[in-house]
Short mmCIF file of C-alpha atoms and ligand atoms in Angstrom, two decimals:
data_model
loop_
_atom_site.label_atom_id
_atom_site.label_comp_id
_atom_site.label_asym_id
_atom_site.label_seq_id
_atom_site.Cartn_x
_atom_site.Cartn_y
_atom_site.Cartn_z
CA MET L 1 -16.49 -8.95 4.25
CA ARG L 2 -16.56 -10.18 0.69
CA ALA L 3 -16.00 -13.81 -0.09
CA GLU L 4 -13.31 -13.04 -2.64
CA ALA L 5 -11.39 -11.10 -0.02
CA LEU L 6 -10.84 -14.37 1.76
CA ALA L 7 -9.03 -16.21 -0.97
CA LEU L 8 -5.79 -14.46 -0.43
CA GLY L 9 -2.26 -15.14 -1.38
CA LEU L 10 0.75 -13.63 0.20
CA THR L 11 1.55 -10.54 -1.71
CA ALA L 12 2.98 -7.22 -0.73
CA LEU L 13 2.12 -6.02 2.70
CA LEU L 14 0.21 -2.76 2.94
CA CYS L 15 2.46 -1.90 0.16
CA ALA L 16 4.63 0.91 1.35
CA GLY L 17 8.29 1.68 1.09
CA ALA L 18 9.75 -1.66 2.01
CA SER L 19 12.37 -3.42 -0.04
CA ALA L 20 14.97 -6.08 0.32
CA GLY L 21 17.93 -5.25 2.48
CA ASP L 22 16.54 -2.20 4.17
CA LEU L 23 13.09 -1.60 5.49
CA GLY L 24 11.69 -5.03 4.97
CA ARG L 25 11.03 -7.89 2.65
CA THR L 26 7.71 -9.26 1.55
CA VAL L 27 7.52 -12.94 2.42
CA THR L 28 6.18 -15.45 -0.06
CA PHE L 29 5.40 -19.10 0.41
CA GLY L 30 5.73 -20.43 -3.07
CA SER L 31 2.92 -21.00 -5.51
CA ALA L 32 0.71 -22.49 -2.84
CA GLY L 33 1.14 -19.43 -0.68
CA ASP L 34 -2.39 -18.87 0.50
CA LEU L 35 -2.53 -18.02 4.16
CA SER L 36 -6.28 -18.07 4.64
CA PHE L 37 -7.88 -20.80 6.63
CA SER L 38 -11.11 -21.68 8.34
CA ALA L 39 -12.42 -24.37 10.63
CA SER L 40 -13.53 -26.41 7.66
CA ALA L 41 -10.21 -26.10 5.89
CA ALA L 42 -7.69 -26.14 8.69
CA ARG L 43 -4.22 -26.99 7.50
CA GLY L 44 -1.43 -28.37 9.56
CA THR L 45 -1.68 -30.43 12.72
CA SER L 46 1.91 -30.20 13.86
CA ALA L 47 1.01 -29.73 17.50
CA PRO L 48 -2.05 -29.55 19.74
CA GLY L 49 -4.11 -26.48 19.04
CA VAL L 50 -2.40 -25.73 15.75
CA VAL L 51 -4.98 -24.96 13.09
CA TYR L 52 -2.66 -23.73 10.37
CA ASP L 53 0.98 -24.22 9.45
CA SER L 54 2.44 -22.30 6.53
CA GLY L 55 5.48 -24.46 6.05
CA ASP L 56 8.73 -22.73 5.21
CA SER L 57 8.66 -19.52 3.24
CA ASP L 58 10.73 -18.93 0.15
CA PRO L 59 14.39 -18.08 0.90
CA ILE L 60 15.14 -14.77 2.58
CA GLY L 61 18.70 -13.63 1.95
CA GLN L 62 18.91 -10.65 4.22
CA ALA L 63 19.11 -10.64 7.99
CA TRP L 64 15.82 -10.02 9.78
CA ASP L 65 14.64 -10.19 13.34
CA THR L 66 11.02 -9.04 13.08
CA VAL L 67 8.06 -10.70 11.40
CA LEU L 68 4.90 -8.71 10.79
CA LEU L 69 1.61 -9.82 9.28
CA GLN L 70 -1.80 -8.28 8.76
CA GLY L 71 -5.23 -9.38 7.66
CA GLU L 72 -8.60 -10.46 8.96
CA LEU L 73 -9.03 -12.28 12.25
CA PRO L 74 -12.69 -12.99 12.98
CA ASP L 75 -11.87 -15.23 15.93
CA ALA L 76 -10.06 -13.26 18.63
CA SER L 77 -8.87 -16.49 20.26
CA VAL L 78 -6.59 -17.29 17.31
CA THR L 79 -2.92 -16.54 17.92
CA PHE L 80 0.05 -16.64 15.59
CA GLN L 81 3.54 -17.98 16.10
CA ALA L 82 6.68 -17.69 14.02
CA ALA L 83 9.90 -19.67 13.88
CA ARG L 84 12.88 -19.94 11.63
CA ALA L 85 12.81 -22.80 9.15
CA GLY L 86 13.96 -26.02 10.77
CA SER L 87 13.55 -24.63 14.27
CA SER L 88 10.95 -25.55 16.86
CA ASN L 89 11.62 -22.39 18.80
CA TRP L 90 8.21 -20.85 18.22
CA VAL L 91 7.71 -17.23 19.21
CA THR L 92 4.17 -16.01 19.86
CA LEU L 93 3.33 -12.85 17.98
CA GLU L 94 1.73 -9.90 19.71
CA THR L 95 -1.65 -9.36 18.07
CA HIS L 96 -3.41 -6.02 17.64
CA ARG L 97 -7.02 -6.55 16.57
CA THR L 98 -9.83 -4.09 15.93
CA PRO L 99 -13.31 -4.95 17.23
CA ASP L 100 -14.42 -5.80 13.68
CA GLY L 101 -11.56 -8.22 13.10
CA ARG L 102 -8.83 -6.33 11.26
CA PHE L 103 -5.51 -7.33 12.78
CA TRP L 104 -1.79 -7.11 12.62
CA ALA L 105 0.64 -9.26 14.56
CA LYS L 106 4.33 -8.86 15.20
CA GLY L 107 7.08 -10.87 16.81
CA ARG L 108 10.82 -10.71 17.35
CA LEU L 109 13.32 -13.47 16.73
CA SER L 110 17.11 -13.36 16.75
CA LEU L 111 18.76 -11.47 13.89
CA SER L 112 19.55 -13.85 11.05
CA SER L 113 18.70 -14.58 7.43
CA GLY L 114 16.70 -17.54 6.17
CA PRO L 115 13.07 -18.57 5.67
CA VAL L 116 10.31 -18.02 8.17
CA ARG L 117 7.51 -20.38 9.10
CA LEU L 118 4.18 -19.35 10.57
CA ARG L 119 1.45 -21.18 12.35
CA ALA L 120 -1.83 -20.32 13.99
CA LEU L 121 -3.35 -21.77 17.11
CA ALA L 122 -6.93 -21.63 18.30
CA ALA L 123 -8.01 -22.25 21.86
CA SER L 124 -11.18 -23.91 20.67
CA GLY L 125 -9.46 -25.98 18.04
CA ALA L 126 -11.98 -24.77 15.45
CA PRO L 127 -11.64 -21.06 14.78
CA ALA L 128 -14.78 -19.14 13.88
CA GLY L 129 -14.96 -17.62 10.44
CA THR L 130 -12.12 -17.45 7.98
CA THR L 131 -8.81 -16.02 9.02
CA ALA L 132 -7.02 -14.31 6.16
CA VAL L 133 -3.49 -12.99 6.10
CA TYR L 134 -3.15 -10.27 3.50
CA GLY L 135 0.59 -10.07 3.74
CA VAL L 136 3.72 -10.95 5.67
CA THR L 137 6.94 -9.03 5.83
CA VAL L 138 10.20 -9.42 7.69
CA PHE L 139 12.69 -6.70 8.51
CA ALA L 140 15.47 -5.75 10.88
CA SER L 141 14.08 -3.87 13.85
CA SER L 142 16.90 -1.36 13.54
CA ALA L 143 15.41 -0.18 10.23
CA LYS L 144 13.47 3.02 10.56
CA GLU L 145 11.64 5.20 8.16
CA ALA L 146 14.13 6.43 5.58
CA ALA L 147 15.12 10.05 5.67
CA ALA L 148 15.16 12.11 2.52
CA ALA L 149 17.71 10.84 0.02
CA PRO L 150 19.02 12.56 -3.08
CA GLY L 151 16.64 11.70 -5.85
CA PRO L 152 16.80 12.04 -9.60
CA ALA L 153 16.83 15.42 -11.22
CA VAL L 154 13.51 17.21 -11.06
CA PRO L 155 11.93 17.41 -14.51
CA PRO L 156 10.67 20.68 -15.96
CA ARG L 157 7.63 22.05 -14.21
CA GLY L 158 4.56 23.60 -15.62
CA PRO L 159 3.11 26.75 -14.11
CA GLN L 160 1.93 26.51 -10.50
CA ASP L 161 -1.50 27.70 -9.51
CA PRO L 162 -1.94 28.10 -5.74
CA SER L 163 -5.65 28.70 -6.30
CA ALA L 164 -6.22 25.34 -7.99
CA PRO L 165 -9.33 23.82 -6.41
CA ARG L 166 -8.76 20.61 -4.52
CA PRO L 167 -11.51 17.98 -4.65
CA LEU L 168 -13.28 17.10 -1.44
CA VAL L 169 -10.84 15.40 0.92
CA HIS L 170 -11.79 13.85 4.24
CA GLY L 171 -9.13 15.21 6.53
CA ARG L 172 -7.11 13.52 9.21
CA ALA L 173 -9.31 14.83 12.00
CA GLU L 174 -12.38 13.47 10.24
CA TRP L 175 -11.10 9.90 10.21
CA GLY L 176 -9.49 10.11 13.60
CA ALA L 177 -5.81 10.13 12.73
CA VAL L 178 -3.37 10.34 15.59
CA ALA L 179 -0.48 12.79 15.50
CA PRO L 180 2.77 11.61 13.92
CA THR L 181 5.22 10.22 16.44
CA GLN L 182 7.87 12.69 15.23
CA PRO L 183 7.61 15.89 13.21
CA TRP L 184 7.14 15.33 9.50
CA ALA L 185 10.04 16.25 7.23
CA PRO L 186 9.15 19.11 4.90
CA ASP L 187 8.85 18.33 1.21
CA PRO L 188 7.11 21.41 -0.08
CA LEU L 189 7.11 21.10 -3.86
CA PRO L 190 6.04 17.70 -5.21
CA TRP L 191 6.91 16.86 -8.79
CA ARG L 192 5.70 13.28 -9.09
CA VAL L 193 2.87 11.03 -7.97
CA THR L 194 3.00 7.31 -7.19
CA LEU L 195 0.00 4.97 -7.13
CA HIS L 196 -0.21 2.11 -4.62
CA HIS L 197 -2.74 -0.39 -3.40
CA SER L 198 -3.21 -1.18 0.25
CA ASP L 199 -3.35 -4.99 0.23
CA GLY L 200 -6.15 -4.53 2.69
CA ARG L 201 -9.91 -4.23 2.81
CA TYR L 202 -11.86 -3.24 -0.28
CA THR L 203 -14.08 -0.91 1.68
CA ARG L 204 -17.68 -0.14 0.75
CA THR L 205 -18.53 2.93 2.80
CA LEU L 206 -16.79 6.04 4.04
CA ALA L 207 -17.07 4.73 7.59
CA GLU L 208 -15.30 1.51 6.59
CA SER L 209 -12.61 3.49 4.79
CA GLU L 210 -12.05 5.71 7.79
CA ALA L 211 -11.67 2.62 9.98
CA GLU L 212 -9.23 1.14 7.45
CA ALA L 213 -7.25 4.39 7.45
CA ARG L 214 -6.98 4.21 11.23
CA PHE L 215 -5.88 0.59 10.94
CA ILE L 216 -3.23 1.36 8.33
CA GLN L 217 -1.92 4.28 10.35
CA ASP L 218 -1.65 2.11 13.46
CA PHE L 219 -0.01 -0.64 11.41
CA HIS L 220 2.53 1.74 9.87
CA ILE L 221 3.37 3.43 13.17
CA HIS L 222 3.36 0.52 15.59
CA GLY L 223 3.91 -2.37 13.19
CA ARG L 224 6.49 -0.86 10.84
CA GLY L 225 7.88 1.73 13.21
CA TRP L 226 7.27 4.67 10.89
CA ILE L 227 6.25 8.11 12.11
CA ASP L 228 2.84 8.13 10.42
CA ILE L 229 0.71 6.53 7.72
CA ALA L 230 2.94 6.24 4.66
CA TYR L 231 0.71 7.84 2.00
CA HIS L 232 -0.60 11.33 1.30
CA TYR L 233 -4.00 10.25 0.00
CA LEU L 234 -6.23 7.19 0.26
CA VAL L 235 -8.96 6.62 -2.32
CA ASP L 236 -11.68 4.07 -1.69
CA PRO L 237 -13.90 2.19 -4.17
CA GLU L 238 -16.72 4.65 -3.53
CA GLY L 239 -14.54 7.53 -4.68
CA ASN L 240 -13.96 8.98 -1.22
CA ILE L 241 -10.59 10.67 -0.79
CA LEU L 242 -8.99 10.59 2.65
CA GLU L 243 -5.99 12.61 3.72
CA GLY L 244 -2.91 10.72 4.85
CA ARG L 245 0.20 12.75 5.47
CA PRO L 246 -0.45 16.35 4.54
CA GLU L 247 0.78 17.65 1.25
CA GLY L 248 4.09 19.37 1.72
CA VAL L 249 5.64 16.69 3.94
CA LEU L 250 7.78 13.73 3.00
CA GLY L 251 5.91 10.45 2.52
CA ALA L 252 7.18 6.93 3.26
CA HIS L 253 5.54 5.00 0.45
CA THR L 254 8.30 4.53 -2.17
CA LEU L 255 11.59 3.71 -0.57
CA GLY L 256 14.46 5.74 -1.98
CA ASN L 257 12.05 7.79 -4.08
CA ASN L 258 9.89 9.61 -1.59
CA GLU L 259 11.28 13.05 -2.33
CA GLY L 260 8.83 15.22 -4.18
CA ASN L 261 6.52 12.23 -4.39
CA ILE L 262 2.82 12.29 -3.54
CA GLY L 263 1.68 8.80 -2.58
CA ILE L 264 -1.89 7.82 -3.45
CA VAL L 265 -3.16 4.44 -2.26
CA LEU L 266 -6.23 2.62 -3.54
CA LEU L 267 -7.92 0.74 -0.72
CA GLY L 268 -8.07 -2.91 -1.68
CA THR L 269 -5.96 -5.57 -3.38
CA TYR L 270 -5.95 -4.99 -7.13
CA HIS L 271 -3.94 -8.06 -8.00
CA PRO L 272 -4.42 -11.82 -8.29
CA PRO L 273 -5.68 -13.82 -6.56
CA VAL L 274 -7.92 -11.22 -4.95
CA ASN L 275 -8.51 -9.17 -8.11
CA ASP L 276 -10.28 -6.16 -6.68
CA LYS L 277 -11.12 -3.81 -9.56
CA PRO L 278 -10.82 -0.03 -9.57
CA THR L 279 -14.31 1.43 -9.86
CA GLN L 280 -15.11 4.30 -12.21
CA VAL L 281 -15.94 6.65 -9.33
CA GLN L 282 -12.63 5.70 -7.75
CA LEU L 283 -10.74 6.46 -10.96
CA ASP L 284 -12.70 9.70 -11.26
CA ALA L 285 -11.58 10.64 -7.75
CA VAL L 286 -7.93 9.87 -8.49
CA ALA L 287 -8.23 11.85 -11.72
CA ALA L 288 -9.71 14.85 -9.92
CA LEU L 289 -6.96 14.67 -7.35
CA GLY L 290 -4.36 14.40 -10.09
CA ARG L 291 -5.72 17.34 -12.08
CA TYR L 292 -5.54 19.40 -8.91
CA LEU L 293 -1.95 18.32 -8.18
CA VAL L 294 -0.91 19.04 -11.76
CA ARG L 295 -2.39 22.53 -11.64
CA ARG L 296 -1.29 23.30 -8.10
CA TYR L 297 2.33 22.21 -8.42
CA GLY L 298 2.99 22.13 -12.14
CA ILE L 299 3.55 18.36 -12.06
CA ASP L 300 4.05 16.72 -15.44
CA PRO L 301 1.18 14.17 -15.69
CA ARG L 302 3.65 11.69 -17.11
CA MET L 303 5.28 11.66 -13.69
CA LEU L 304 2.38 9.55 -12.41
CA LYS L 305 3.95 6.14 -11.85
CA GLY L 306 3.07 2.88 -10.20
CA HIS L 307 5.05 1.69 -7.20
CA ARG L 308 6.39 -1.18 -9.32
CA ASP L 309 8.04 1.36 -11.63
CA TYR L 310 10.51 2.01 -8.81
CA LYS L 311 11.09 -1.43 -7.34
CA ALA L 312 10.18 -5.09 -7.68
CA THR L 313 6.69 -5.28 -6.20
CA ASP L 314 3.18 -6.22 -7.29
CA CYS L 315 2.01 -2.82 -6.10
CA PRO L 316 -0.32 -1.19 -7.18
CA GLY L 317 -1.59 -4.49 -8.58
CA ASP L 318 -2.15 -5.44 -12.21
CA TRP L 319 -5.72 -4.12 -12.30
CA ALA L 320 -4.70 -0.68 -11.04
CA TYR L 321 -1.44 -0.53 -12.98
CA ALA L 322 -3.41 -1.05 -16.19
CA LYS L 323 -5.22 2.23 -15.52
CA LEU L 324 -2.11 4.40 -15.32
CA ASP L 325 -2.15 5.55 -18.94
CA TYR L 326 -5.81 6.45 -18.59
CA LEU L 327 -5.03 8.35 -15.41
CA ARG L 328 -2.08 10.21 -16.95
CA LEU L 329 -4.35 11.50 -19.65
CA ALA L 330 -6.97 12.38 -17.04
CA PHE L 331 -4.34 14.21 -14.99
CA ALA L 332 -3.54 16.20 -18.13
CA GLY L 333 -7.20 17.11 -18.48
CA VAL L 334 -7.93 14.93 -21.48
CA PRO L 335 -11.60 13.87 -21.25
CA ALA L 336 -12.18 10.18 -20.80
CA SER L 337 -13.98 9.94 -24.13
CA ALA L 338 -11.04 11.53 -25.94
CA SER L 339 -8.52 9.26 -24.26
CA ALA L 340 -10.64 6.24 -25.17
CA ALA L 341 -10.69 7.43 -28.77
CA ARG L 342 -6.95 7.82 -28.77
CA ARG L 343 -6.49 4.31 -27.50
CA SER L 344 -8.91 2.91 -30.03
CA HIS L 345 -6.84 4.49 -32.79
CA GLY L 346 -3.68 3.00 -31.48
CA ALA L 347 -2.07 6.22 -30.36
CA PRO L 348 1.26 5.63 -28.61
CA ARG L 349 1.43 5.93 -24.87
CA ALA L 350 1.73 9.39 -23.39
CA SER L 351 1.59 10.89 -26.83
CA PHE L 352 -0.09 14.05 -25.66
CA VAL L 353 1.85 17.25 -25.33
CA TRP L 354 1.62 18.72 -21.92
CA ARG L 355 1.86 22.48 -21.86
CA GLY L 356 4.61 22.46 -24.39
CA VAL L 357 7.01 20.53 -22.21
CA PRO L 358 9.14 18.28 -24.37
CA SER L 359 9.28 14.59 -23.76
CA TRP L 360 10.85 13.79 -20.46
CA ASP L 361 12.91 10.69 -19.85
CA GLY L 362 15.08 11.43 -16.85
CA VAL L 363 13.60 8.76 -14.60
CA ARG L 364 13.39 5.11 -15.48
CA ARG L 365 9.93 3.68 -15.80
ZN1 LIG U 1 3.12 0.43 -3.01
#
């Protein structure tokens, strides 16, 4: 585990299709919202055994009954509790922890709006290692994965090439995916691509990425209540590409805009305060995947967006979002050196002509 992965604020939670009023709300705790703690920096002594107390979160306007968090839990004896602001009715969260310390925890309170407060307890009173919470979300347990909704008009397509070569992808069986809990909804002809970050581990090896994929799938199915991992592809800092949902089925990564939308997630947290950086091999892998998708389905490269282009979220993080223009050019097959030259000469964004398709502006950016 990297040291910088431990200095974590509360940002989006395994950034998928959640948003206010429907499938969930990301919880923030003000400017001091850092939910990592260790024995040497325990915070909060509100009761015996309490090693951390978040204080009240920022206001939450919508009704929620479920609180869900995920992160790193090196000490298996640490437990989490949640309560509504001003209440001492603490509910112990059910914790799911992998042997190497990745965890998510979930608890149910009565359905109501208002801030949440979290605390952690350790049997020993001095938890081993540093516990880090990557993100917290609240939602109404009645909310399920959204079905297909009418989306914006599909922009003009380029030619489709069923023989377009796909880069090496580590399939679901390879990383040990479980079957979806319900059949996937078909979504056979994607016309856009959305980039996310995972708000999770910045993995260093394929084995770590496969473990993280299993964790995210478990978190999305059993934490969020979705039918499968939200994304179609996961790309790690080593440039490995892992298969999420198969192409051709509806994702669950961009609420209200999943139709025709391939979701690609970068493993890591590409946003302050963590500030993971996309690596060149990782960008190369996304570019190769994008060039394939463009050729295979006739997707306009300009239809590569960041999650934040569709809703208020940090996702995919500032450091990844800054690469989108570069990636659009790469999707279009413009060599990196040429795109760098264009930028250095101040060329406007997305100034390239893609297969003669005129400028497209049917979807807000
Ligand atoms: Zn996202």
